[in-house]
């Protein structure tokens, strides 16, 4: 018997102008509390899963996809109509995208695996899960 590939996940931006599909298994969810992620999302943190860039398929809205280089070599991609953050990519890691899980329309199999940059998290937000916590990015 042949193993079945994992089902594709799908997602969209707030206005629905951009729709995408992701094949394959996403990596472990990481919740980032750094100030850039907080500002980019207007929230206490950003939740992402790494995915293979080759597994990301834009179904609709290519003309609406825009990007901003928030730091050298880091590009945050978003919908130019509704400003929904969709994913980020790094020049140094072109094979990987960091998908914003809030744009998924299909459920993820697991919650956060770790919180990073908790040393600079919003002082008004408390972490209430049991995922690992790191003051910066592990390995830095």
CSV table of C-alpha atoms in Angstrom, one decimal:
chain,number,residue,atom,x,y,z
A,1,UNK,CA,0.0,0.0,0.0
A,2,UNK,CA,1.3,3.4,-1.0
A,3,UNK,CA,1.4,6.2,1.6
A,4,UNK,CA,-1.0,9.0,0.7
A,5,UNK,CA,0.4,12.5,0.5
A,6,UNK,CA,-0.9,14.9,3.2
A,7,UNK,CA,-4.0,16.9,2.1
A,8,UNK,CA,-3.4,20.4,0.8
A,9,UNK,CA,-4.1,23.4,3.0
A,10,UNK,CA,-5.8,26.5,1.6
A,11,UNK,CA,-6.0,30.1,2.6
A,12,UNK,CA,-6.9,33.6,1.6
A,13,UNK,CA,-6.5,37.2,2.5
A,14,UNK,CA,-9.2,39.3,4.3
A,15,UNK,CA,-10.8,40.6,1.1
A,16,UNK,CA,-10.6,37.2,-0.6
A,17,UNK,CA,-8.7,38.7,-3.6
A,18,UNK,CA,-5.7,36.4,-2.9
A,19,UNK,CA,-6.3,32.7,-2.6
A,20,UNK,CA,-3.6,30.1,-2.2
A,21,UNK,CA,-3.0,26.4,-1.7
A,22,UNK,CA,-0.1,24.7,0.1
A,23,UNK,CA,0.9,21.1,-0.5
A,24,UNK,CA,2.9,18.9,1.9
A,25,UNK,CA,3.3,19.1,5.6
A,26,UNK,CA,3.9,22.5,7.2
A,27,UNK,CA,6.7,22.7,9.8
A,28,UNK,CA,6.1,23.4,13.5
A,29,UNK,CA,4.3,26.5,14.4
A,30,UNK,CA,6.5,29.3,15.8
A,31,UNK,CA,5.0,32.3,17.6
A,32,UNK,CA,7.3,35.4,17.3
A,33,UNK,CA,7.0,38.2,19.8
A,34,UNK,CA,9.7,40.6,18.4
A,35,UNK,CA,8.8,44.3,17.9
A,36,UNK,CA,8.9,44.0,14.0
A,37,UNK,CA,6.4,41.1,14.0
A,38,UNK,CA,4.2,42.9,16.4
A,39,UNK,CA,4.2,46.1,14.3
A,40,UNK,CA,3.7,44.1,11.0
A,41,UNK,CA,0.6,42.3,12.4
A,42,UNK,CA,-0.8,45.0,14.8
A,43,UNK,CA,-0.9,42.4,17.5
A,44,UNK,CA,1.0,40.9,20.4
A,45,UNK,CA,2.7,38.3,18.2
A,46,UNK,CA,2.9,36.6,14.8
A,47,UNK,CA,2.2,32.9,14.3
A,48,UNK,CA,3.9,31.2,11.4
A,49,UNK,CA,4.6,27.8,10.0
A,50,UNK,CA,7.5,27.1,7.6
A,51,UNK,CA,6.6,25.7,4.3
A,52,UNK,CA,8.5,24.7,1.2
A,53,UNK,CA,8.4,27.5,-1.3
A,54,UNK,CA,7.8,25.0,-4.1
A,55,UNK,CA,4.6,23.8,-2.2
A,56,UNK,CA,3.0,27.2,-2.3
A,57,UNK,CA,0.6,27.8,-5.1
A,58,UNK,CA,-1.1,31.1,-5.8
A,59,UNK,CA,-4.6,30.4,-7.1
A,60,UNK,CA,-5.9,33.9,-7.5
A,61,UNK,CA,-4.8,37.5,-7.0
A,62,UNK,CA,-1.2,37.5,-8.2
A,63,UNK,CA,-1.7,41.2,-9.2
A,64,UNK,CA,-2.6,42.0,-5.5
A,65,UNK,CA,0.5,40.4,-4.0
A,66,UNK,CA,2.9,43.1,-2.7
A,67,UNK,CA,6.0,43.0,-0.6
A,68,UNK,CA,8.0,45.1,1.8
A,69,UNK,CA,11.6,44.5,2.7
A,70,UNK,CA,11.4,45.0,6.5
A,71,UNK,CA,15.1,44.3,7.1
A,72,UNK,CA,17.9,43.5,4.6
A,73,UNK,CA,16.9,40.3,2.8
A,74,UNK,CA,13.6,39.8,4.7
A,75,UNK,CA,10.5,40.3,2.5
A,76,UNK,CA,7.0,40.4,4.1
A,77,UNK,CA,4.3,39.6,1.5
A,78,UNK,CA,0.8,41.0,1.8
A,79,UNK,CA,-2.4,41.8,-0.1
A,80,UNK,CA,-2.2,45.4,-1.5
A,81,UNK,CA,-6.0,45.7,-1.3
A,82,UNK,CA,-6.7,44.6,2.3
A,83,UNK,CA,-3.2,44.5,3.7
A,84,UNK,CA,-3.5,41.0,5.1
A,85,UNK,CA,0.0,39.6,5.8
A,86,UNK,CA,0.4,36.3,4.0
A,87,UNK,CA,4.0,35.1,4.3
A,88,UNK,CA,7.6,36.2,4.5
A,89,UNK,CA,10.6,35.0,2.6
A,90,UNK,CA,14.4,35.4,3.2
A,91,UNK,CA,16.9,35.9,0.4
A,92,UNK,CA,19.3,33.6,2.3
A,93,UNK,CA,16.6,30.8,2.5
A,94,UNK,CA,14.7,30.9,-0.9
A,95,UNK,CA,13.4,27.3,-0.5
A,96,UNK,CA,11.4,28.2,2.6
A,97,UNK,CA,8.4,30.6,3.2
A,98,UNK,CA,7.0,31.5,6.6
A,99,UNK,CA,3.2,31.3,6.2
A,100,UNK,CA,1.0,33.4,8.4
A,101,UNK,CA,-1.3,30.8,10.0
A,102,UNK,CA,-4.1,33.4,10.5
A,103,UNK,CA,-4.7,33.4,6.7
A,104,UNK,CA,-5.3,29.6,6.5
A,105,UNK,CA,-8.9,28.5,5.8
A,106,UNK,CA,-8.1,24.9,6.8
A,107,UNK,CA,-7.2,23.8,10.3
A,108,UNK,CA,-3.6,23.0,11.4
A,109,UNK,CA,-2.9,19.7,13.1
A,110,UNK,CA,-1.1,21.3,16.1
A,111,UNK,CA,-0.7,24.5,18.0
A,112,UNK,CA,2.5,26.4,18.8
A,113,UNK,CA,5.7,24.4,19.2
A,114,UNK,CA,7.7,27.4,20.5
A,115,UNK,CA,7.6,31.1,21.3
A,116,UNK,CA,10.6,33.2,20.2
A,117,UNK,CA,11.8,36.7,21.2
A,118,UNK,CA,9.8,36.5,24.5
A,119,UNK,CA,12.5,38.7,25.9
A,120,UNK,CA,10.9,41.6,24.0
A,121,UNK,CA,7.2,40.5,24.1
A,122,UNK,CA,4.4,43.0,24.8
A,123,UNK,CA,4.3,43.5,28.5
A,124,UNK,CA,0.5,43.4,28.5
A,125,UNK,CA,0.4,39.9,27.0
A,126,UNK,CA,0.8,36.6,29.0
A,127,UNK,CA,1.7,33.3,27.3
A,128,UNK,CA,-0.6,30.6,28.6
A,129,UNK,CA,0.4,27.5,26.7
A,130,UNK,CA,3.2,25.0,27.4
A,131,UNK,CA,5.2,25.5,24.3
A,132,UNK,CA,8.9,26.2,24.6
A,133,UNK,CA,9.9,29.9,25.3
A,134,UNK,CA,13.1,31.5,24.1
A,135,UNK,CA,14.3,35.0,24.9
A,136,UNK,CA,15.6,35.4,21.3
A,137,UNK,CA,15.7,33.0,18.3
A,138,UNK,CA,17.2,29.7,19.3
A,139,UNK,CA,20.8,29.5,18.2
A,140,UNK,CA,21.4,33.3,18.3
